[in-house]
PDB file of C-alpha atoms in Angstrom:
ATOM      1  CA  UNK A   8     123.839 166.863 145.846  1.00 62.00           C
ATOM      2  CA  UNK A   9     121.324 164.803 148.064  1.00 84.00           C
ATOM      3  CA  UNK A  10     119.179 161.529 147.037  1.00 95.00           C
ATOM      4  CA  UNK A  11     118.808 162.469 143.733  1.00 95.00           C
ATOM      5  CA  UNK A  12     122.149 161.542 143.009  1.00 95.00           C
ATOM      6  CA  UNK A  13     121.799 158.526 144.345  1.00 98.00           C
ATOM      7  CA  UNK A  14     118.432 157.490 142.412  1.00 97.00           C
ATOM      8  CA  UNK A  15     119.396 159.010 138.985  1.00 97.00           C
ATOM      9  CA  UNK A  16     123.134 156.687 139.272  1.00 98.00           C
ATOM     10  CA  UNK A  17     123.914 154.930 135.987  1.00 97.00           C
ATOM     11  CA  UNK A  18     126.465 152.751 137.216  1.00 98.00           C
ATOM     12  CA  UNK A  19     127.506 151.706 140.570  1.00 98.00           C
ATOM     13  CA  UNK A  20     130.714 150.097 141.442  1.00 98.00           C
ATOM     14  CA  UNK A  21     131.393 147.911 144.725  1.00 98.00           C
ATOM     15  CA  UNK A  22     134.910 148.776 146.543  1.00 98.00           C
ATOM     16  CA  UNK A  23     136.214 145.496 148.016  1.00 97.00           C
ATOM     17  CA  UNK A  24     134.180 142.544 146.327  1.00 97.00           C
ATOM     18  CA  UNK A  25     134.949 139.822 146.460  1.00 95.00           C
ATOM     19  CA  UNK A  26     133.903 135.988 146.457  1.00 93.00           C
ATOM     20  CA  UNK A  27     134.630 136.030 150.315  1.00 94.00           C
ATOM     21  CA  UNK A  28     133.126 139.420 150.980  1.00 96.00           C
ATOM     22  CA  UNK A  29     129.109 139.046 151.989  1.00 95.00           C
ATOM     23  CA  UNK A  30     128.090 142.857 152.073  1.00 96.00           C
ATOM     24  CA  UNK A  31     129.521 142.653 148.595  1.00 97.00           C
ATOM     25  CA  UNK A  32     128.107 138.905 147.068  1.00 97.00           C
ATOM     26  CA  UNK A  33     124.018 140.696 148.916  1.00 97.00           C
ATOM     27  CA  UNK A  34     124.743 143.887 147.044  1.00 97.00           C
ATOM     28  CA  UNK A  35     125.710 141.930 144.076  1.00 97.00           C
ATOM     29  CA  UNK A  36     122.408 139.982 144.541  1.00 96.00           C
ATOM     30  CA  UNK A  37     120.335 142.744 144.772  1.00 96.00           C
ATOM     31  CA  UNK A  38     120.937 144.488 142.060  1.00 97.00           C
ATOM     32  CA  UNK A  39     120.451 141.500 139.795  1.00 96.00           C
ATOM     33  CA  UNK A  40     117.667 140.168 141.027  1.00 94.00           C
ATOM     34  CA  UNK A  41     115.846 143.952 140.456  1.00 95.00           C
ATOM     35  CA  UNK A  42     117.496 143.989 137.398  1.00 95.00           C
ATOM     36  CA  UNK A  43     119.519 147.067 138.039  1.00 97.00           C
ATOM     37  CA  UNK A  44     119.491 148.917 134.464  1.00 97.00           C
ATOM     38  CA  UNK A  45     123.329 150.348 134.507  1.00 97.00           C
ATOM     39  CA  UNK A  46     126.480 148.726 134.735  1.00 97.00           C
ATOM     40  CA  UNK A  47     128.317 147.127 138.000  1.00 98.00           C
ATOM     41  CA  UNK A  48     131.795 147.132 138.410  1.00 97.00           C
ATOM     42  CA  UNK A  49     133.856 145.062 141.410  1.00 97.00           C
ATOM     43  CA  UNK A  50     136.651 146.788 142.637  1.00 97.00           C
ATOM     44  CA  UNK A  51     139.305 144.841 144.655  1.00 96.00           C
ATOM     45  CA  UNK A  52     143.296 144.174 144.237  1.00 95.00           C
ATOM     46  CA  UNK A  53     142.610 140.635 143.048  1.00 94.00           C
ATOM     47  CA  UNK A  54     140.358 141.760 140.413  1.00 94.00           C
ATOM     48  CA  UNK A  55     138.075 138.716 139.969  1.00 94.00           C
ATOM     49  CA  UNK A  56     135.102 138.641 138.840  1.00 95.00           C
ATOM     50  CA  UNK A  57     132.120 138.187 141.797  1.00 95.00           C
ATOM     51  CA  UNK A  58     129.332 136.295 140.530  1.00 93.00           C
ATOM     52  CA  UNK A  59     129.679 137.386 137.232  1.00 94.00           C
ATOM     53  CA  UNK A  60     130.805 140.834 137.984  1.00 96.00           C
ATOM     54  CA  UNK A  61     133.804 142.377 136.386  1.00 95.00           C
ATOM     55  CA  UNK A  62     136.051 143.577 138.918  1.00 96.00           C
ATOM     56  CA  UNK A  63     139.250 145.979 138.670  1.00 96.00           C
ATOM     57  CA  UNK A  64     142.327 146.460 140.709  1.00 96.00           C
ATOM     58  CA  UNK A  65     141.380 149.905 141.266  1.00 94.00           C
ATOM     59  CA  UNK A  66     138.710 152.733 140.582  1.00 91.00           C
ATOM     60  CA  UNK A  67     140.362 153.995 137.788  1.00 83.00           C
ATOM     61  CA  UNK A  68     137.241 154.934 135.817  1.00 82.00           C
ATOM     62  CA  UNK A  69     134.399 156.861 136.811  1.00 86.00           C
ATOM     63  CA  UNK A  70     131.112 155.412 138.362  1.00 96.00           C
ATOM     64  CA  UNK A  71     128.287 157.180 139.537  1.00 97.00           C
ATOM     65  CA  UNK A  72     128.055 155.709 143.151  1.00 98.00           C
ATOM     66  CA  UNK A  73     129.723 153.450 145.075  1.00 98.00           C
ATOM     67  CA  UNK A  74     128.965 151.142 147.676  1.00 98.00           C
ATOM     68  CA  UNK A  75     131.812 150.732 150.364  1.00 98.00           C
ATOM     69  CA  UNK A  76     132.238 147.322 151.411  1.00 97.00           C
ATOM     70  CA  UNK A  77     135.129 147.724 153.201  1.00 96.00           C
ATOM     71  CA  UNK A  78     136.447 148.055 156.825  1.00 93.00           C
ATOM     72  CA  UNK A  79     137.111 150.743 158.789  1.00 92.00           C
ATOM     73  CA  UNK A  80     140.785 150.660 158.357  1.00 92.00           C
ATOM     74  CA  UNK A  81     140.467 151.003 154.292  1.00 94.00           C
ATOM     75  CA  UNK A  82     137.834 153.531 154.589  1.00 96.00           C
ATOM     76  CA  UNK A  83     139.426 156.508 154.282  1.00 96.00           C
ATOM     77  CA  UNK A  84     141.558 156.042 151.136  1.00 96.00           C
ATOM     78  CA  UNK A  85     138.888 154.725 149.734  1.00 96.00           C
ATOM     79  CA  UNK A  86     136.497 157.448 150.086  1.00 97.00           C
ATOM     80  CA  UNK A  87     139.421 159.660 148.761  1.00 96.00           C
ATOM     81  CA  UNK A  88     139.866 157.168 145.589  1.00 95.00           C
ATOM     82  CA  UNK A  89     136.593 157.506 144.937  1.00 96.00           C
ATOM     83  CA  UNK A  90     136.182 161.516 144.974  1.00 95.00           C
ATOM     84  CA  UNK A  91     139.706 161.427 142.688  1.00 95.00           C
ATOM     85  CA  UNK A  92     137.958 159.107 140.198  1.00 95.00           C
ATOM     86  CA  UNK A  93     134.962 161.140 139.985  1.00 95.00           C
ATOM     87  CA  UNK A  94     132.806 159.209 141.907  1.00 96.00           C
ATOM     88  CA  UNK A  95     129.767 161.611 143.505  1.00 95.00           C
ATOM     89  CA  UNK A  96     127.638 159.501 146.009  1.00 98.00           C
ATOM     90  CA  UNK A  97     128.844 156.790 148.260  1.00 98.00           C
ATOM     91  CA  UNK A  98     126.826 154.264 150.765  1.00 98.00           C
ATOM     92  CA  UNK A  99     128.798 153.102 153.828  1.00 97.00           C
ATOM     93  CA  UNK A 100     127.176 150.283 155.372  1.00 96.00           C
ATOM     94  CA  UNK A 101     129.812 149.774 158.035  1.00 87.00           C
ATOM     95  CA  UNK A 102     132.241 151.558 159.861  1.00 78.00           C
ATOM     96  CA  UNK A 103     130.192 151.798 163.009  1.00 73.00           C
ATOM     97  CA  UNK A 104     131.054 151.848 166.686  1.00 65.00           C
ATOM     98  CA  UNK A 105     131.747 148.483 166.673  1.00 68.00           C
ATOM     99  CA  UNK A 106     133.786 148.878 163.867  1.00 77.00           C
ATOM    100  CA  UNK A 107     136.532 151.624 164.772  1.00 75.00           C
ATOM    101  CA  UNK A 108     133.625 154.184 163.196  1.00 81.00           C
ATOM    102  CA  UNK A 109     134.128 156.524 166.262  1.00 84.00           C
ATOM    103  CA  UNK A 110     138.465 156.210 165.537  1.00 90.00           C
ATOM    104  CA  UNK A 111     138.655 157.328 162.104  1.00 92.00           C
ATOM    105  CA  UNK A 112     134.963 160.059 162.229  1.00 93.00           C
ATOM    106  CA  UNK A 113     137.337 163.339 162.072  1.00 94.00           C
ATOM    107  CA  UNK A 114     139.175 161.728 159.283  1.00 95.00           C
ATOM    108  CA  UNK A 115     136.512 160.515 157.352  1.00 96.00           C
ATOM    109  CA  UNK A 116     134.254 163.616 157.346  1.00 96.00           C
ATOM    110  CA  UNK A 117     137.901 165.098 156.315  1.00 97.00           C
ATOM    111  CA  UNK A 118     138.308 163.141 153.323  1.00 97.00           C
ATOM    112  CA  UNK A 119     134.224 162.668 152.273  1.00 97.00           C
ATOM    113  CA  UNK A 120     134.836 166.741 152.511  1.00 96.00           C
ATOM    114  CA  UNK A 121     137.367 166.874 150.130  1.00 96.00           C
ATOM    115  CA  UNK A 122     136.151 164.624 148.290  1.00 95.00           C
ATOM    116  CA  UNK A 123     132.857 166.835 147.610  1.00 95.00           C
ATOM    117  CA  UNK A 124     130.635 163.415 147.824  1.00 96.00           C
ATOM    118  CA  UNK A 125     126.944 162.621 148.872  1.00 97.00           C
ATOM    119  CA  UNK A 126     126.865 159.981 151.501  1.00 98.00           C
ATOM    120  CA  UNK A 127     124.351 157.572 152.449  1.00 98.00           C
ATOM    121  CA  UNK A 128     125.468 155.507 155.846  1.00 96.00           C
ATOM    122  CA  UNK A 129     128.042 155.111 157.288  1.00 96.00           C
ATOM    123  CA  UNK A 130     126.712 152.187 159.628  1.00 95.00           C
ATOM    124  CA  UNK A 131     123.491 151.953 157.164  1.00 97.00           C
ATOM    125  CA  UNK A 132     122.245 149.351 154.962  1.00 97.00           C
ATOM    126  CA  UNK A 133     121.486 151.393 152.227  1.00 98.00           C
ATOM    127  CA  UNK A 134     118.661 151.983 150.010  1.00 98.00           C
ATOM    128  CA  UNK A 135     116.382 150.848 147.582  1.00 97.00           C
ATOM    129  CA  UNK A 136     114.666 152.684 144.773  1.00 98.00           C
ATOM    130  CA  UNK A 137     111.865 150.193 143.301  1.00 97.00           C
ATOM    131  CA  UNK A 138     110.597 152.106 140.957  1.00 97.00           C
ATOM    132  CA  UNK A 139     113.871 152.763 139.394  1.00 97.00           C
ATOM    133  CA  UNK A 140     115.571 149.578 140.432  1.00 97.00           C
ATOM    134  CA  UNK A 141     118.324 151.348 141.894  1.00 98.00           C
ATOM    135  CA  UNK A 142     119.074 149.284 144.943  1.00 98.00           C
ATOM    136  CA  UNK A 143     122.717 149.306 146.477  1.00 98.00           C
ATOM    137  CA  UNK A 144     121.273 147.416 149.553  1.00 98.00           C
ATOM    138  CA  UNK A 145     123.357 145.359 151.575  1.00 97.00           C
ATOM    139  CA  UNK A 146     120.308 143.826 153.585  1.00 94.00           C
ATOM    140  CA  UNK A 147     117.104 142.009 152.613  1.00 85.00           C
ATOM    141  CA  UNK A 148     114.889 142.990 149.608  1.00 90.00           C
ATOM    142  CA  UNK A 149     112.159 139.982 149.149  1.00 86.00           C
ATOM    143  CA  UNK A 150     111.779 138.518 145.926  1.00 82.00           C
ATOM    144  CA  UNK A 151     108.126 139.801 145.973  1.00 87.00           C
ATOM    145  CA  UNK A 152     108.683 142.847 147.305  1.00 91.00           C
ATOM    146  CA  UNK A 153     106.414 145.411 145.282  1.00 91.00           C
ATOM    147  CA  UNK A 154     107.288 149.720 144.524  1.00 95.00           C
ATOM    148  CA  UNK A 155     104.564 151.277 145.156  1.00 96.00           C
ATOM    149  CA  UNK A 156     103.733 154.791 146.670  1.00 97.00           C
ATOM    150  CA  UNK A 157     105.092 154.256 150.696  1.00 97.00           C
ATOM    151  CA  UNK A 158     108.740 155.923 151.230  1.00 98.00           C
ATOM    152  CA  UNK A 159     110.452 154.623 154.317  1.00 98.00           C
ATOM    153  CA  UNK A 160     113.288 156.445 156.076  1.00 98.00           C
ATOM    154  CA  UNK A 161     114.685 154.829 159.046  1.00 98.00           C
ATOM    155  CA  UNK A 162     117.961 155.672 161.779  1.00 97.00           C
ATOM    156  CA  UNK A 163     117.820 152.076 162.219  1.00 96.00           C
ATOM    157  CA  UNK A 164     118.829 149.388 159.978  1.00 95.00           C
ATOM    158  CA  UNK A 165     116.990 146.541 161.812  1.00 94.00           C
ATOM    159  CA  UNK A 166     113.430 148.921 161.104  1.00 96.00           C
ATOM    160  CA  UNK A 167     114.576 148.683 157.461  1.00 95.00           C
ATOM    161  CA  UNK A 168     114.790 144.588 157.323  1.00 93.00           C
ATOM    162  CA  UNK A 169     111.926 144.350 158.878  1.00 92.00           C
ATOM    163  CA  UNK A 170     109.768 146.477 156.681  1.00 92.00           C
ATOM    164  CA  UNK A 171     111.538 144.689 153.430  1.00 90.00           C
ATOM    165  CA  UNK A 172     110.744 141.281 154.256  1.00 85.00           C
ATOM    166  CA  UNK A 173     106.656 142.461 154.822  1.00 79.00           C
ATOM    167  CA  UNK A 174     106.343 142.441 150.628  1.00 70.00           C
ATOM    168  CA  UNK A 175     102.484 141.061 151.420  1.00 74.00           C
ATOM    169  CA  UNK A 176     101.459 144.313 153.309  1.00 80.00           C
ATOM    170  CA  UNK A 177     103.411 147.764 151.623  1.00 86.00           C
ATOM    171  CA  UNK A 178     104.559 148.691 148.162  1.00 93.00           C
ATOM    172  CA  UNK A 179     107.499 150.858 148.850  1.00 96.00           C
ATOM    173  CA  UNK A 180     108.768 154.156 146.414  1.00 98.00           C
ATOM    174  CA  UNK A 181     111.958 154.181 148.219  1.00 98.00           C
ATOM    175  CA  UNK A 182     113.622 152.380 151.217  1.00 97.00           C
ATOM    176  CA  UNK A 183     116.124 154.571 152.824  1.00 98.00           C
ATOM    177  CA  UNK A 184     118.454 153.782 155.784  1.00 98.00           C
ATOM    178  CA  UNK A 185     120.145 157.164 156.793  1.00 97.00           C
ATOM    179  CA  UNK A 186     122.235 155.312 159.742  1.00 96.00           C
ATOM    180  CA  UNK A 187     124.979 157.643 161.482  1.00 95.00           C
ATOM    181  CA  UNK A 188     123.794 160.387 159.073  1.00 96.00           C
ATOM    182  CA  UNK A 189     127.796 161.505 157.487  1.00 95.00           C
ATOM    183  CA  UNK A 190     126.189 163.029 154.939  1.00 96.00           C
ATOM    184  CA  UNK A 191     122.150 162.052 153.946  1.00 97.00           C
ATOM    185  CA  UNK A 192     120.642 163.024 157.092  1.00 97.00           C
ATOM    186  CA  UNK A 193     116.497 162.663 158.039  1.00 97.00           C
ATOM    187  CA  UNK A 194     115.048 166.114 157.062  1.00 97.00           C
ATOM    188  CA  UNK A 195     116.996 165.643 153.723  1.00 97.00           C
ATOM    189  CA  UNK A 196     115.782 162.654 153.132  1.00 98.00           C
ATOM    190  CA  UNK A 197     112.398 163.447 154.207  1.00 98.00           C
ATOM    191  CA  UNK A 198     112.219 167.144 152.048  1.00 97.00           C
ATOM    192  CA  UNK A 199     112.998 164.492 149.080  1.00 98.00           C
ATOM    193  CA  UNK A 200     110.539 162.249 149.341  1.00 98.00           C
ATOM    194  CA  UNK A 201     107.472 164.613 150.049  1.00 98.00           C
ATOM    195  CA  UNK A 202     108.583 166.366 146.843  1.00 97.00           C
ATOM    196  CA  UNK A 203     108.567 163.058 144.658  1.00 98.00           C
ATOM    197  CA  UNK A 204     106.519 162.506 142.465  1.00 97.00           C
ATOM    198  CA  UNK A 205     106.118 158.273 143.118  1.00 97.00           C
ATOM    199  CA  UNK A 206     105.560 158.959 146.810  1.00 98.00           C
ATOM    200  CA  UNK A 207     102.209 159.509 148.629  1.00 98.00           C
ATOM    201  CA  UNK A 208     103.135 158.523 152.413  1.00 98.00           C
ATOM    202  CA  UNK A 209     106.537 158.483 153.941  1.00 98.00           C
ATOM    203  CA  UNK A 210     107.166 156.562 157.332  1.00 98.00           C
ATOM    204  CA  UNK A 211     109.988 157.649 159.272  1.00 98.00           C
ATOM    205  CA  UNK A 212     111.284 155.486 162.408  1.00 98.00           C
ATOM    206  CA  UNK A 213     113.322 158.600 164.029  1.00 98.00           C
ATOM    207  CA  UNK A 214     115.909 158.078 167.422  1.00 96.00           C
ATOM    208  CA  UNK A 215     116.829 162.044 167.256  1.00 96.00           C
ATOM    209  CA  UNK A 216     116.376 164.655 164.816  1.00 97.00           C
ATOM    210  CA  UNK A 217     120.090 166.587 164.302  1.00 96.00           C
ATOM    211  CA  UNK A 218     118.748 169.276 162.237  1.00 97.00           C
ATOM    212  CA  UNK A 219     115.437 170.582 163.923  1.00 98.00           C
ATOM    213  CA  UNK A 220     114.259 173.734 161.559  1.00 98.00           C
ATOM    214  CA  UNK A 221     114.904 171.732 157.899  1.00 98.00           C
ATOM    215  CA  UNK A 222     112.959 168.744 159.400  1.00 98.00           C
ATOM    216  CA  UNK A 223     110.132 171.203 160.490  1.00 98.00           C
ATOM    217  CA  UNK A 224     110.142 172.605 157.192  1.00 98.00           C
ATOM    218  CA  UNK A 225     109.930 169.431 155.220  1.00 98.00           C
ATOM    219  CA  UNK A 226     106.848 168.569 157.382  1.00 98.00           C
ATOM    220  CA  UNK A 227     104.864 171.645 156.399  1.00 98.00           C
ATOM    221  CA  UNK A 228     106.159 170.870 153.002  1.00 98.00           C
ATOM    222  CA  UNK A 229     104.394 167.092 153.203  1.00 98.00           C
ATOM    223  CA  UNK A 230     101.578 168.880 154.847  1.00 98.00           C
ATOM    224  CA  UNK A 231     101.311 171.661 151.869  1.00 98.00           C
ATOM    225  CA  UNK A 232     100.970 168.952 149.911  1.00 98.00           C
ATOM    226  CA  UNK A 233      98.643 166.364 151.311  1.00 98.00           C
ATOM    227  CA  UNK A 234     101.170 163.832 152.468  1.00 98.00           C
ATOM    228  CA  UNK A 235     101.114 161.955 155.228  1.00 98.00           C
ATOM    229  CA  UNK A 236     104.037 161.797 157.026  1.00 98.00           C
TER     230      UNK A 236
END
């Protein structure tokens, strides 16, 4: 499992929406507004509906991907909800330093382990698949944003806003934000995206590279190719 489980999902369901919950109501948003082809299903104890979103108690039905807007203190049960409803790729946006991500690390690789899940995140915003208008994003996509044939993979979410609210200048394939790298790290992202077919150029904004060798061999991959990386 890697990105391609993540750009081929069918259905994505968001753990803890709710009318008060923001990463929830922008993810919501998004995936409207690019007119997301699959279904969307809320999940949160209350179970009402977000904007027009059915929600459930519980994930008691499978979805291919979830987006995890919840805290760092419902995290963990959770992710291990998710992996017992079937569930196969996640995006964390939170659950960062700030957030009591260092506290419950051991425990969460533990259960994302078990759980046998693809992560994006945690401490990401996401990404955003134009061309297939797969976009559990929980940042800013601009209405006239346009796919086109640029992949961008960043360690930092701020690089990611910034590029997504330049619609005028690129035409993005995919916008990936990688983050604290759980699972979906930058030489997997990168070996993906010089291998699709939708992507000519992929930017990278890179603070360290954990896994030397596969990054080295996705850039003679790009350069096999004729990619620019």
């Amino acid at each position: 499992m890697g990105l391609q489980s993540f750009v081929a999902a069918r259905s994505i369901g968001i753990v803890g929406a709710s009318p008060r919950n923001v990463i929830a109501r922008i993810t919501i948003d998004n995936l409207r507004r690019w007119r997301y082809p699959g279904r969307v299903l809320g999940v949160h104890p209350s179970a009402k509906p977000v904007d027009g979103v059915e929600c459930v108690p519980s994930l008691d039905r499978p979805v291919d991907l979830c987006v995890m807007a919840v805290g760092a203190g419902n995290l963990v049960p959770a992710v291990r909800q998710a992996g017992a409803a079937g569930v196969r790729a996640l995006v964390i946006p939170g659950a960062g330093a700030n957030e009591g991500g260092r506290e419950i690390e051991p425990e969460l690789r533990a259960a994302v382990a078990q759980a046998g899940v693809a992560v994006v995140g945690p401490n990401c915003m996401g990404l955003a698949s134009l061309h297939q208008r797969v976009v559990p994003y929980v940042g800013t996509l601009d209405p006239d944003l346009q796919p086109g044939s640029v992949a961008l993979v960043s360690q930092s979410g701020s690089v990611c806003e910034m590029f997504t609210t330049l619609p005028w200048r690129i035409g993005f394939s995919h916008v990936v934000s990688v983050g604290n790298e759980l699972g979906v790290d930058l030489a997997e992202a990168l070996r993906f995206l010089v291998d699709d077919e939708l992507t000519r150029t992929v930017a990278l904004f890179v603070e360290g590279v954990r896994r030397p060798e596969p990054f080295r061999q996705a850039l003679l991959r790009a350069a096999e190719l004729g990619k620019a990386v």
